[in-house]
Amino acid sequence: MVGFTKAFDWKVGQFIMVALLVMIASFYTGTLFSNNSSSSLYVPPQQHDVQHKQHPTANASSPTSGVFTNKVSLTYRTEPLSIPETGMNICPLTYNEYIPCHDISYIKELLPKLDLSRREELERHCPPLNRRLFCLVPPPVDYKIPIRWPTSRDYVWRSNVNHTHLAEVKGGQNWVHEKDQLWWFPGGGTHFKHGAPEYIQRLGNMTTNETGDLHSAGIFQVLDVGCGVASFSAYLLPLNIQTMSFAPKDGHENQIQFALERGIGAMISAISTKQLPYPSNSFEMVHCSRCRVDWHENDGILIKEVDRLLRVNGYFVYSAPPAYRKDKDFPLIWDMLMNLTSAMCWKLIARQVQTAIWIKQDNNLCLQQNAQQKFISICESTDVAKPSWKTPLRNCVAERTFQKLPPKPQRLSEYSGTLNKLGINREKFLLDTIYWQDQIRQYWRLMNIEEKDVRNVMDMNAFLGGFAVVLNTWPVWVMNVVPANMNNTLSAIYDRGLIGAFHDWCEPFSTYPRTYDLLHANRLFTNYRNREEGCLLEDIMLEMDRILRPQGYVIIRGEDDDVISRVKDLAPKFLWETQLHFLENDQKKMEPVLFCQKKFWAVV
Ligand SMILES: *[C@@H]1O[C@H](CO)[C@@H](O)[C@H](O)[C@H]1NC(C)=O
Ligand SMILES: *[C@@H]1O[C@H](CO)[C@@H](O)[C@H](O)[C@H]1NC(C)=O
Ligand SMILES: *[C@@H]1O[C@H](CO)[C@@H](O)[C@H](O)[C@H]1NC(C)=O
Ligand SMILES: *[C@@H]1O[C@H](CO)[C@@H](O)[C@H](O)[C@H]1NC(C)=O
Ligand SMILES: *[C@@H]1O[C@H](CO)[C@@H](O)[C@H](O)[C@H]1NC(C)=O
Ligand SMILES: *[C@@H]1O[C@H](CO)[C@@H](O)[C@H](O)[C@H]1NC(C)=O
């Protein structure tokens, strides 16, 4: 038996379970230390390489167990900021799923001020600095290094996401089932109980008049609204379609956490009062399968946001009761939807089984006519270079601008009009691509890991997406983040067929702890140098630590030497190991590149 993944490929059923159980047993063979305080920390043996654990006789790296001096203590951010001599404090175990900007107890206090009829409580609400925790978020009891892709599509460790609620309410719809130490994802969803592949094939039939699939319909980028455990996204991958999946943190507890644990790209978000953090004209399909969004309410302001996000000739796929049921007020809702979509000059192209599909047509004449008759208003043109970040929703639709993009993989290297508008010429674009190709080869060599050792990746300051382009053929997905105070290069990233989001690193990201295997931070700290509120170097390091999986990596570069040396000095207090290397920057000068690895520690 070679690797775990291979084992899965070769054998079936019982054998897999046995192999998995062996891994569990061997994960916790390290000595547990304790000192005089009630809680202490230990590092389980190095479990970098799964193979070692399947060969008890192999010369595995010796256990590096040890006790740290960090204290477990609920600690808030103070001003000025201070870090104890003993290292960063560790938050109590109950905070193992802490997401600062989606913290129910804080949002409860805000409720009287929020517009609940528009579900504003589901959006991001970041607490003021003195209410933010300033301690490292611990893993839950029995946390295990996540199972590797592609096995993780179907199986994840139960103890890593120990919530039975979803299995109880959604088991019947085949979202997720319990299987001993594991969660099993059979690939179902509310509207695709019989599995996503069949559903995806049907959508392909509907968009191509029975002649092809979603790929041949020209769909490469999908936004999945209310994605559940993101099985839809997982089963679009074989068609080379990239999906940005999002769902709020609501009654369907931890659906995004399940998706991320499976190694499927997703984030927490809600469509409510603000624009989604994605650029206009970015998706060829927006998908809502029982996504629990009231598109017909409030003059259709939410479906107008879909119009913003869709590319011209993009599809809105709607699988929900108004599309097929004749009881209750479903027919009325359907009529309202038809009115709204025709006002936006969308065309209903198919309505079958439980699904309706519209296309956003390239028809400005129609829009102008509808605007004259006051069916719709056309947006005043806005500064397209401005990221949609904390931007209120607009009750209008923009004039259509059709942009011809090649299919993938050519799309990855296409020089798009967006770049021209941003003042980035062809040569710079090409150099950027070549540069990152070389850097990534160096990164993996220096980290001494294999391609399959990382799955969930974030480029925290992605610029043109050159980093993600290189990883496109690897078994990884990349969340490209463009800081909200930068020019909107995220549009250019989407034009290359990649996905990402705007974000302001003065605030925590909308994701669960332990999301990413690798964070890439190029010129990140420098970008926030003159911003004080919540984005000092230590704040950003803390957030990196929160969203990083145990044994995950951070690569920090493009910074002044003093930034690199400060991170290096602070790293032990954050329980990170570091290695300093020197690589060429894009000006062909050597610059320091700091590789950090988060240790695997736990509160015992
Ligand atoms: C592997 O085994 C050899 C000899 O058996 C020993 O000298 C060496 O230190 C071991 N290496 C590790 C990492 O345990
Ligand atoms: C899940 O949590 C419960 C307590 O809430 C605990 O009894 C159980 O052992 C946990 N299961 C796993 C697999 O960690
Ligand atoms: C899609 O169309 C093909 C060809 O007409 C057909 O064989 C297949 O069963 C259809 N799939 C679904 C899910 O309707
Ligand atoms: C689909 O095919 C049918 C029959 O060939 C044809 O009448 C119809 O116009 C086609 N629809 C589209 C959207 O191409
Ligand atoms: C749809 O639009 C028509 C014509 O503007 C109007 O008469 C009808 O009441 C509208 N229906 C709904 C459900 O809003
Ligand atoms: C943003 O774009 C404008 C041109 O659209 C350019 O002049 C400016 O330098 C850019 N800013 C950054 C930080 O790249």
XYZ file of C-alpha atoms and ligand atoms in Angstrom:
688
model
C 0.000 0.000 0.000
C 1.554 3.255 -1.048
C -0.363 6.360 -0.098
C -3.708 6.718 1.433
C -5.265 8.065 -1.739
C -3.935 5.219 -3.769
C -5.351 2.772 -1.270
C -8.714 4.277 -1.900
C -8.362 3.837 -5.614
C -7.421 0.183 -5.396
C -9.709 -1.275 -2.865
C -13.269 -0.926 -1.825
C -15.629 -1.014 1.109
C -14.434 -2.621 4.263
C -10.815 -2.180 3.458
C -11.046 1.582 3.242
C -12.637 1.774 6.609
C -9.877 -0.312 8.102
C -7.211 1.841 6.531
C -8.859 4.950 7.903
C -9.135 3.536 11.363
C -5.489 2.593 11.375
C -4.676 6.192 10.661
C -6.757 7.422 13.540
C -5.186 5.047 15.953
C -1.726 5.992 14.889
C -2.415 9.723 14.975
C -2.431 9.928 18.691
C 0.439 7.825 19.789
C 2.361 10.788 21.119
C 2.840 11.242 24.809
C 0.473 13.649 26.415
C 2.172 16.047 28.708
C 0.612 18.105 31.376
C 2.010 20.655 33.748
C 0.623 22.307 36.840
C -1.868 24.518 35.040
C -5.203 22.916 34.318
C -4.734 23.071 30.550
C -1.623 22.632 28.563
C -0.599 22.157 25.004
C 1.167 19.418 23.235
C 2.240 18.657 19.727
C 1.272 15.327 18.313
C 4.044 13.556 16.442
C 4.895 14.962 13.050
C 2.253 13.611 10.721
C 3.350 15.338 7.664
C 3.568 12.215 5.663
C 0.632 9.880 5.818
C 2.706 6.989 4.567
C 4.661 6.884 7.766
C 1.626 6.150 9.776
C 0.650 3.249 7.627
C 3.989 1.613 8.189
C 4.399 1.328 11.912
C 7.820 -0.151 11.325
C 9.006 2.663 9.081
C 11.461 5.172 10.367
C 8.891 7.874 10.963
C 10.045 11.221 12.199
C 10.414 10.937 15.915
C 7.681 12.445 18.009
C 8.401 16.090 18.637
C 5.961 16.269 21.495
C 6.498 18.959 24.006
C 4.730 21.379 26.261
C 4.467 25.009 25.343
C 4.420 27.906 27.678
C 1.398 29.554 26.049
C -1.532 29.926 28.417
C -5.124 29.085 27.757
C -7.013 32.249 28.515
C -9.891 34.170 26.972
C -8.107 37.303 25.830
C -9.417 40.366 24.030
C -7.569 42.755 21.779
C -6.198 45.645 23.793
C -4.817 48.984 22.778
C -1.909 49.208 22.666
C -1.591 45.637 21.643
C 0.514 43.321 23.767
C 1.676 39.743 23.496
C 2.636 37.898 26.687
C 6.224 36.733 27.198
C 4.836 33.199 27.311
C 3.539 33.520 23.745
C 0.099 34.243 22.354
C -2.627 33.082 24.652
C -4.789 30.237 23.457
C -8.559 30.762 23.387
C -10.559 28.251 25.444
C -11.636 25.130 23.603
C -15.236 26.326 23.256
C -14.003 28.906 20.746
C -12.727 26.303 18.320
C -15.166 27.509 15.649
C -14.761 31.214 16.280
C -15.536 33.417 13.270
C -15.219 36.993 14.485
C -17.535 38.647 11.945
C -20.217 35.969 12.163
C -20.341 35.605 15.925
C -23.904 34.847 16.968
C -23.544 36.287 20.457
C -22.342 39.620 19.082
C -24.975 39.713 16.331
C -27.705 39.101 18.922
C -26.827 42.425 20.504
C -27.154 44.165 17.152
C -30.538 42.672 16.297
C -32.621 45.708 17.289
C -30.672 47.801 14.790
C -30.795 45.337 11.901
C -33.345 45.035 9.130
C -34.528 41.503 9.834
C -37.079 41.590 7.037
C -34.111 41.724 4.677
C -32.122 39.238 6.766
C -29.361 41.676 7.499
C -28.382 39.540 10.487
C -26.883 37.000 8.082
C -24.353 39.468 6.690
C -20.903 40.178 8.119
C -20.868 42.198 11.325
C -17.395 42.628 12.729
C -17.130 43.500 16.395
C -15.184 46.593 17.421
C -11.541 45.967 18.186
C -11.901 45.695 21.964
C -14.529 42.974 21.476
C -12.334 40.870 19.196
C -10.533 37.912 20.650
C -6.772 38.138 20.691
C -5.840 34.514 21.242
C -5.064 31.558 19.008
C -8.118 29.515 18.073
C -7.561 25.900 19.175
C -8.661 22.838 17.202
C -11.536 20.792 18.630
C -10.948 17.676 20.687
C -9.636 14.836 18.546
C -8.926 17.038 15.550
C -7.136 15.141 12.819
C -5.197 16.307 9.795
C -7.883 16.427 7.108
C -8.227 13.574 4.656
C -6.661 14.433 1.321
C -8.402 15.254 -1.901
C -9.986 13.489 -3.790
C -11.024 11.082 -1.021
C -12.171 14.086 0.995
C -14.873 14.809 -1.548
C -16.702 11.819 -0.105
C -15.288 11.348 3.386
C -14.159 13.690 6.143
C -13.251 13.129 9.764
C -16.276 13.356 11.965
C -14.396 14.837 14.870
C -13.174 17.752 12.720
C -16.741 18.933 12.144
C -18.598 17.340 14.986
C -22.132 18.537 14.209
C -24.917 16.048 13.788
C -27.637 18.606 13.018
C -27.118 18.679 9.251
C -27.091 14.880 8.970
C -30.310 14.757 10.957
C -32.186 17.305 8.856
C -30.575 16.664 5.478
C -29.802 12.941 5.612
C -33.038 12.206 3.742
C -31.877 14.461 0.917
C -28.569 12.644 0.815
C -26.455 15.656 1.771
C -24.445 13.848 4.398
C -24.547 10.660 6.445
C -22.776 9.491 9.529
C -20.376 6.575 9.146
C -18.495 5.702 12.309
C -15.528 8.046 12.553
C -16.406 9.737 9.283
C -18.953 11.831 7.518
C -19.946 10.438 4.180
C -21.146 12.729 1.372
C -23.068 10.751 -1.225
C -23.309 13.804 -3.484
C -26.965 14.671 -3.032
C -28.667 18.002 -2.501
C -32.164 19.221 -1.854
C -32.948 19.281 -5.539
C -30.706 16.470 -6.548
C -31.436 13.668 -4.169
C -30.302 11.270 -6.889
C -26.932 12.921 -7.056
C -25.408 16.011 -8.517
C -24.053 14.353 -11.701
C -27.530 13.568 -13.029
C -28.754 17.049 -12.119
C -25.757 18.641 -13.808
C -26.403 16.590 -16.913
C -30.006 17.783 -16.935
C -28.907 21.427 -16.653
C -26.568 20.778 -19.573
C -29.455 19.401 -21.597
C -31.586 22.409 -20.696
C -28.986 24.998 -21.673
C -27.991 23.311 -24.932
C -31.350 22.097 -26.206
C -30.347 18.498 -25.481
C -27.186 18.746 -27.557
C -24.453 19.015 -24.957
C -23.328 19.706 -21.403
C -22.643 22.816 -19.335
C -19.115 22.957 -20.675
C -20.301 23.072 -24.280
C -22.847 25.705 -23.215
C -19.778 27.870 -22.567
C -20.019 27.798 -18.780
C -16.707 28.011 -16.932
C -17.508 30.069 -13.864
C -20.452 29.467 -11.589
C -21.763 31.189 -8.503
C -23.663 28.786 -6.254
C -26.011 30.666 -3.921
C -26.846 28.776 -0.740
C -24.553 25.929 -1.657
C -25.206 23.502 1.189
C -22.224 21.172 1.519
C -21.133 22.221 -2.010
C -21.660 18.917 -3.782
C -22.788 20.867 -6.851
C -19.369 22.499 -7.056
C -17.557 19.207 -6.468
C -19.319 17.534 -9.381
C -18.798 20.482 -11.733
C -15.029 20.034 -11.442
C -14.848 17.183 -13.990
C -16.315 19.655 -16.521
C -13.483 22.068 -15.699
C -15.964 24.533 -14.213
C -14.886 26.630 -11.247
C -17.507 27.486 -8.676
C -17.651 30.151 -6.030
C -19.990 28.680 -3.453
C -21.389 30.631 -0.566
C -23.996 30.262 2.115
C -24.814 32.149 5.278
C -24.041 30.857 8.723
C -27.631 30.015 9.566
C -29.817 27.175 10.820
C -28.076 24.755 8.458
C -25.245 24.615 10.855
C -21.751 24.469 9.471
C -22.556 23.683 5.841
C -19.608 25.794 4.680
C -17.359 24.143 7.223
C -18.258 20.765 5.748
C -17.571 22.054 2.220
C -14.144 23.371 3.223
C -13.240 20.256 5.136
C -14.053 18.322 1.946
C -11.615 20.518 0.048
C -14.255 22.359 -1.954
C -13.991 26.115 -2.449
C -16.579 28.010 -0.437
C -17.039 30.966 1.876
C -19.606 32.396 4.243
C -21.709 35.123 2.711
C -25.292 36.229 2.390
C -27.235 38.175 -0.166
C -29.219 40.678 1.832
C -28.495 44.413 1.879
C -25.018 44.703 0.395
C -23.432 43.681 -2.868
C -21.634 40.364 -2.766
C -17.830 40.750 -2.633
C -17.394 39.677 -6.275
C -16.946 41.909 -9.318
C -19.619 42.628 -11.936
C -19.910 40.476 -15.069
C -18.020 37.532 -13.576
C -20.142 34.409 -13.839
C -21.632 32.467 -16.710
C -24.089 30.879 -14.347
C -25.680 31.814 -11.051
C -27.272 28.792 -9.445
C -29.952 28.684 -6.774
C -31.220 25.312 -5.716
C -33.687 25.959 -2.881
C -31.298 28.634 -1.796
C -33.832 30.255 0.489
C -33.534 33.693 -1.078
C -36.741 35.642 -1.692
C -35.841 36.952 -5.143
C -39.285 38.436 -5.747
C -39.303 40.644 -2.642
C -38.288 44.305 -2.380
C -38.794 45.106 -6.010
C -36.433 42.286 -6.948
C -33.386 44.040 -5.569
C -31.669 40.700 -4.935
C -32.236 39.351 -8.426
C -30.824 42.633 -9.734
C -27.647 41.753 -7.853
C -27.617 38.484 -9.803
C -27.923 40.569 -12.958
C -24.838 42.521 -11.891
C -22.795 39.370 -11.354
C -23.841 37.530 -14.507
C -21.907 37.915 -17.686
C -23.914 38.777 -20.794
C -25.337 35.489 -22.133
C -24.996 34.019 -18.647
C -27.676 31.809 -17.088
C -29.712 32.051 -13.927
C -30.675 28.542 -12.812
C -33.514 28.383 -10.352
C -34.570 25.083 -8.779
C -37.204 25.940 -6.230
C -40.933 25.365 -5.669
C -42.193 28.473 -7.542
C -40.653 26.964 -10.685
C -42.842 23.861 -10.528
C -45.556 23.961 -7.880
C -49.086 25.242 -8.308
C -50.171 25.334 -4.674
C -49.918 28.038 -1.980
C -48.605 31.347 -3.265
C -46.023 29.726 -5.550
C -47.854 30.753 -8.787
C -47.969 34.371 -7.609
C -44.251 34.320 -6.800
C -43.594 32.812 -10.220
C -45.531 35.644 -11.889
C -43.564 38.217 -9.974
C -40.330 36.530 -11.017
C -41.444 36.502 -14.633
C -42.251 40.195 -14.438
C -38.901 41.018 -12.912
C -36.897 38.909 -15.311
C -38.663 40.283 -18.362
C -38.131 43.804 -17.075
C -34.402 43.006 -17.014
C -34.707 41.540 -20.513
C -33.771 38.048 -19.390
C -35.296 35.251 -21.451
C -36.735 32.075 -19.969
C -35.126 29.338 -22.050
C -36.265 26.204 -20.252
C -38.575 25.059 -17.504
C -38.374 21.350 -16.771
C -38.868 18.998 -13.856
C -38.113 21.356 -10.934
C -35.899 23.881 -12.647
C -36.277 27.107 -14.604
C -33.411 28.704 -16.536
C -33.135 32.253 -17.809
C -30.472 33.833 -19.958
C -29.270 37.430 -19.511
C -29.446 38.662 -23.062
C -27.325 41.193 -24.822
C -30.206 43.533 -25.491
C -29.718 47.155 -24.536
C -32.578 48.282 -26.746
C -34.983 46.208 -24.692
C -33.529 47.630 -21.472
C -33.913 51.182 -22.692
C -37.512 50.556 -23.680
C -38.299 49.033 -20.302
C -36.609 51.931 -18.595
C -38.718 54.393 -20.557
C -41.832 52.579 -19.420
C -40.499 52.640 -15.868
C -40.407 48.833 -15.541
C -36.795 49.073 -14.509
C -34.122 51.670 -13.936
C -30.734 51.614 -15.535
C -27.803 52.235 -13.166
C -25.792 55.374 -13.523
C -22.461 54.052 -14.610
C -20.159 53.575 -11.669
C -16.454 53.463 -11.308
C -15.771 49.908 -12.420
C -12.316 50.097 -10.934
C -13.824 50.307 -7.461
C -14.152 46.981 -5.641
C -17.662 46.026 -4.514
C -16.965 45.957 -0.831
C -19.553 47.111 1.703
C -21.427 48.592 -1.234
C -25.182 48.805 -0.701
C -27.318 46.893 -3.192
C -28.645 48.999 -6.041
C -32.174 48.787 -7.320
C -31.154 49.062 -10.945
C -29.431 47.108 -13.701
C -26.406 48.098 -15.741
C -26.288 48.395 -19.510
C -24.991 45.247 -21.133
C -21.414 45.109 -22.268
C -20.620 41.898 -24.027
C -17.131 40.627 -23.622
C -15.958 37.704 -25.691
C -13.741 35.394 -23.665
C -12.126 32.216 -24.971
C -12.859 28.864 -23.320
C -10.509 27.383 -20.771
C -7.603 26.774 -20.698
C -6.922 29.577 -23.214
C -8.846 31.915 -20.934
C -6.129 31.624 -18.296
C -3.660 33.469 -20.466
C -6.029 35.821 -22.239
C -5.152 39.497 -22.057
C -8.558 41.000 -21.321
C -9.935 44.507 -21.813
C -10.116 44.888 -18.049
C -6.328 44.852 -17.843
C -6.090 47.536 -20.468
C -8.470 49.733 -18.465
C -6.353 49.202 -15.361
C -3.286 50.377 -17.201
C -1.575 46.976 -17.232
C -0.084 46.312 -20.624
C 0.407 43.021 -22.401
C 4.054 42.804 -21.596
C 3.580 43.304 -17.884
C 0.802 40.717 -17.919
C 2.975 38.166 -19.676
C 5.950 38.785 -17.400
C 3.738 38.362 -14.358
C 2.602 34.945 -15.611
C 6.115 33.740 -16.342
C 7.367 35.069 -13.043
C 4.850 33.093 -10.982
C 5.477 29.912 -12.921
C 9.030 30.025 -11.767
C 8.225 31.055 -8.195
C 5.819 28.199 -7.614
C 8.365 25.657 -8.697
C 10.701 27.169 -6.127
C 8.050 27.246 -3.406
C 7.247 23.573 -3.615
C 10.889 22.659 -3.778
C 11.656 24.707 -0.672
C 8.653 23.455 1.273
C 9.631 19.956 0.205
C 6.065 18.800 -0.230
C 4.138 17.094 -2.994
C 1.412 18.589 -5.135
C -1.273 16.649 -3.345
C -0.191 17.835 0.102
C -2.219 21.021 -0.160
C -5.766 21.452 -1.324
C -7.287 24.686 0.008
C -5.163 27.652 -0.996
C -5.576 31.397 -0.620
C -3.639 34.133 -2.365
C -4.188 36.986 0.063
C -3.157 39.742 -2.329
C -3.663 38.156 -5.707
C -3.080 41.114 -8.092
C -3.535 39.459 -11.547
C -4.020 35.905 -10.317
C -0.686 34.739 -11.731
C -0.110 32.512 -8.702
C -3.448 30.734 -9.167
C -2.979 30.360 -12.913
C 0.079 28.187 -12.343
C -1.812 26.001 -9.887
C -4.715 25.547 -12.254
C -3.794 22.023 -13.299
C -2.930 20.954 -9.750
C -5.339 19.214 -7.375
C -5.943 22.469 -5.507
C -8.419 25.315 -5.531
C -7.351 28.905 -4.953
C -9.306 31.725 -3.361
C -7.883 34.878 -4.947
C -8.312 37.829 -2.636
C -7.955 41.396 -3.834
C -7.760 43.881 -0.964
C -10.622 46.365 -1.110
C -8.251 49.339 -1.028
C -6.523 48.242 -4.234
C -7.557 48.641 -7.841
C -10.120 46.119 -8.941
C -7.835 43.539 -10.510
C -10.286 40.862 -9.381
C -12.286 41.499 -12.567
C -9.167 40.611 -14.512
C -8.755 37.473 -12.395
C -12.317 36.422 -13.187
C -11.671 37.164 -16.848
C -8.961 34.489 -16.646
C -11.518 31.939 -15.511
C -10.482 32.007 -11.838
C -12.474 32.828 -8.719
C -11.952 35.072 -5.736
C -13.334 37.773 -3.477
C -12.670 41.293 -2.328
C -11.637 41.657 1.259
C -10.211 44.145 3.718
C -7.557 42.491 5.873
C -8.238 44.968 8.672
C -11.127 42.597 9.344
C -11.256 38.823 9.689
C -12.249 36.797 6.629
C -15.669 35.140 6.358
C -14.510 31.605 6.857
C -14.181 28.944 9.515
C -11.003 28.360 11.461
C -8.655 25.813 9.854
C -9.797 26.436 6.276
C -6.545 26.698 4.308
C -3.505 24.483 3.768
C -1.524 27.353 2.277
C -1.705 31.132 2.468
C 0.300 33.202 0.024
C 0.991 36.749 1.225
C 2.796 38.877 -1.319
C 3.085 42.570 -0.401
C 0.289 42.129 2.079
C 1.631 43.773 5.226
C 3.049 46.654 3.227
C -0.388 47.341 1.811
C -1.718 47.841 5.345
C 1.290 49.653 6.699
C -0.459 52.949 7.327
C -3.737 51.535 8.505
C -4.024 51.182 12.246
C -7.475 49.939 13.091
C -7.293 46.159 13.442
C -4.611 45.560 10.870
C -1.314 45.751 12.621
C 1.070 43.026 11.659
C 0.077 40.996 14.746
C -3.625 41.254 13.905
C -3.066 39.933 10.432
C -0.835 37.134 11.738
C -3.565 36.160 14.184
C -6.117 35.974 11.399
C -3.704 33.951 9.271
C -3.314 31.538 12.146
C -7.064 31.249 12.590
C -7.809 30.348 8.987
C -4.786 28.080 8.593
C -5.036 24.339 9.135
C -2.595 22.766 11.591
C 0.632 22.093 9.683
C -0.489 24.564 7.038
C 1.943 26.975 5.403
C 2.191 30.737 5.028
C 4.534 32.260 2.470
C 5.354 35.895 3.180
C 7.297 38.068 0.747
C 7.422 41.368 -1.050
C 7.974 43.109 2.274
C 10.678 45.297 3.710
C 13.318 43.460 5.706
C 11.988 44.818 8.986
C 8.553 43.293 8.346
C 10.092 39.917 7.574
C 12.231 40.002 10.683
C 9.323 41.042 12.889
C 7.206 38.140 11.633
C 10.147 35.823 12.155
C 10.605 37.021 15.726
C 6.925 36.742 16.532
C 6.441 33.354 14.873
C 7.436 31.219 17.905
C 4.857 33.061 20.000
C 2.241 32.045 17.440
C 3.584 28.466 17.483
C 4.816 28.760 13.919
C 8.056 27.366 12.593
C 9.892 29.493 10.066
C 12.478 29.156 7.361
C 13.985 32.105 5.579
C 14.928 31.804 1.927
C 15.881 34.262 -0.773
C 14.203 34.346 -4.164
C 14.164 36.740 -7.072
C 11.446 39.349 -7.072
C 9.742 40.567 -10.238
C 12.540 43.108 -10.674
C 15.052 40.242 -10.681
C 16.488 41.297 -7.332
C 16.874 38.817 -4.494
C 14.372 39.313 -1.711
C 13.669 37.485 1.555
C 10.811 34.984 1.469
C 9.636 33.677 4.813
C 8.093 30.208 4.901
C 6.054 29.576 8.026
C 4.398 26.390 9.162
C 1.742 26.279 11.831
C 2.501 23.553 14.331
C -0.061 20.925 15.128
C -0.884 21.578 18.730
C -3.909 20.961 20.887
C -5.290 21.929 24.259
C -5.268 18.951 26.600
C 15.974 6.398 11.634
O 16.627 5.244 12.068
C 18.041 5.366 12.184
C 18.648 4.034 12.527
O 17.665 3.075 12.802
C 18.358 6.405 13.210
O 19.761 6.576 13.302
C 17.713 7.706 12.814
O 17.908 8.682 13.808
C 16.228 7.514 12.609
N 15.645 8.743 12.108
C 14.582 9.253 12.639
C 14.091 10.526 11.993
O 14.003 8.769 13.581
C -18.748 14.685 19.166
O -19.112 15.474 20.255
C -19.761 14.769 21.298
C -20.123 15.746 22.371
O -20.751 16.843 21.849
C -18.827 13.697 21.831
O -19.503 12.940 22.808
C -18.407 12.788 20.691
O -17.444 11.864 21.150
C -17.799 13.592 19.557
N -17.534 12.699 18.462
C -16.381 12.694 17.781
C -16.263 11.722 16.677
O -15.482 13.467 18.033
C -29.763 14.509 -21.430
O -29.939 14.309 -22.789
C -29.396 13.092 -23.263
C -29.546 13.079 -24.769
O -30.827 13.483 -25.152
C -30.125 11.936 -22.585
O -29.589 10.702 -23.001
C -29.990 12.065 -21.087
O -30.749 11.064 -20.414
C -30.461 13.424 -20.619
N -30.145 13.532 -19.206
C -31.035 13.960 -18.286
C -30.590 13.942 -16.878
O -32.134 14.359 -18.579
C -34.505 23.519 -29.518
O -34.827 22.565 -30.498
C -36.147 22.658 -30.963
C -36.431 21.501 -31.904
O -35.345 21.262 -32.732
C -36.348 24.026 -31.646
O -37.672 24.159 -32.081
C -36.023 25.109 -30.634
O -36.096 26.370 -31.235
C -34.649 24.921 -30.047
N -34.446 25.868 -28.959
C -33.353 26.569 -28.809
C -33.308 27.459 -27.628
O -32.426 26.489 -29.590
C -46.861 41.657 -13.854
O -46.886 42.760 -14.745
C -48.152 43.017 -15.260
C -48.037 44.130 -16.310
O -47.148 45.112 -15.884
C -49.105 43.422 -14.139
O -50.384 43.662 -14.630
C -49.155 42.286 -13.134
O -49.915 42.677 -12.004
C -47.782 41.910 -12.667
N -47.859 40.726 -11.850
C -47.285 40.621 -10.679
C -47.507 39.327 -9.972
O -46.631 41.516 -10.189
C -4.878 52.033 -10.205
O -5.209 52.253 -11.551
C -4.880 53.531 -12.033
C -5.312 53.613 -13.486
O -6.598 53.142 -13.638
C -3.383 53.765 -11.922
O -3.080 55.075 -12.291
C -2.948 53.538 -10.484
O -1.575 53.603 -10.399
C -3.398 52.181 -10.012
N -3.070 52.000 -8.610
C -2.366 50.981 -8.173
C -2.147 50.924 -6.707
O -1.933 50.126 -8.911
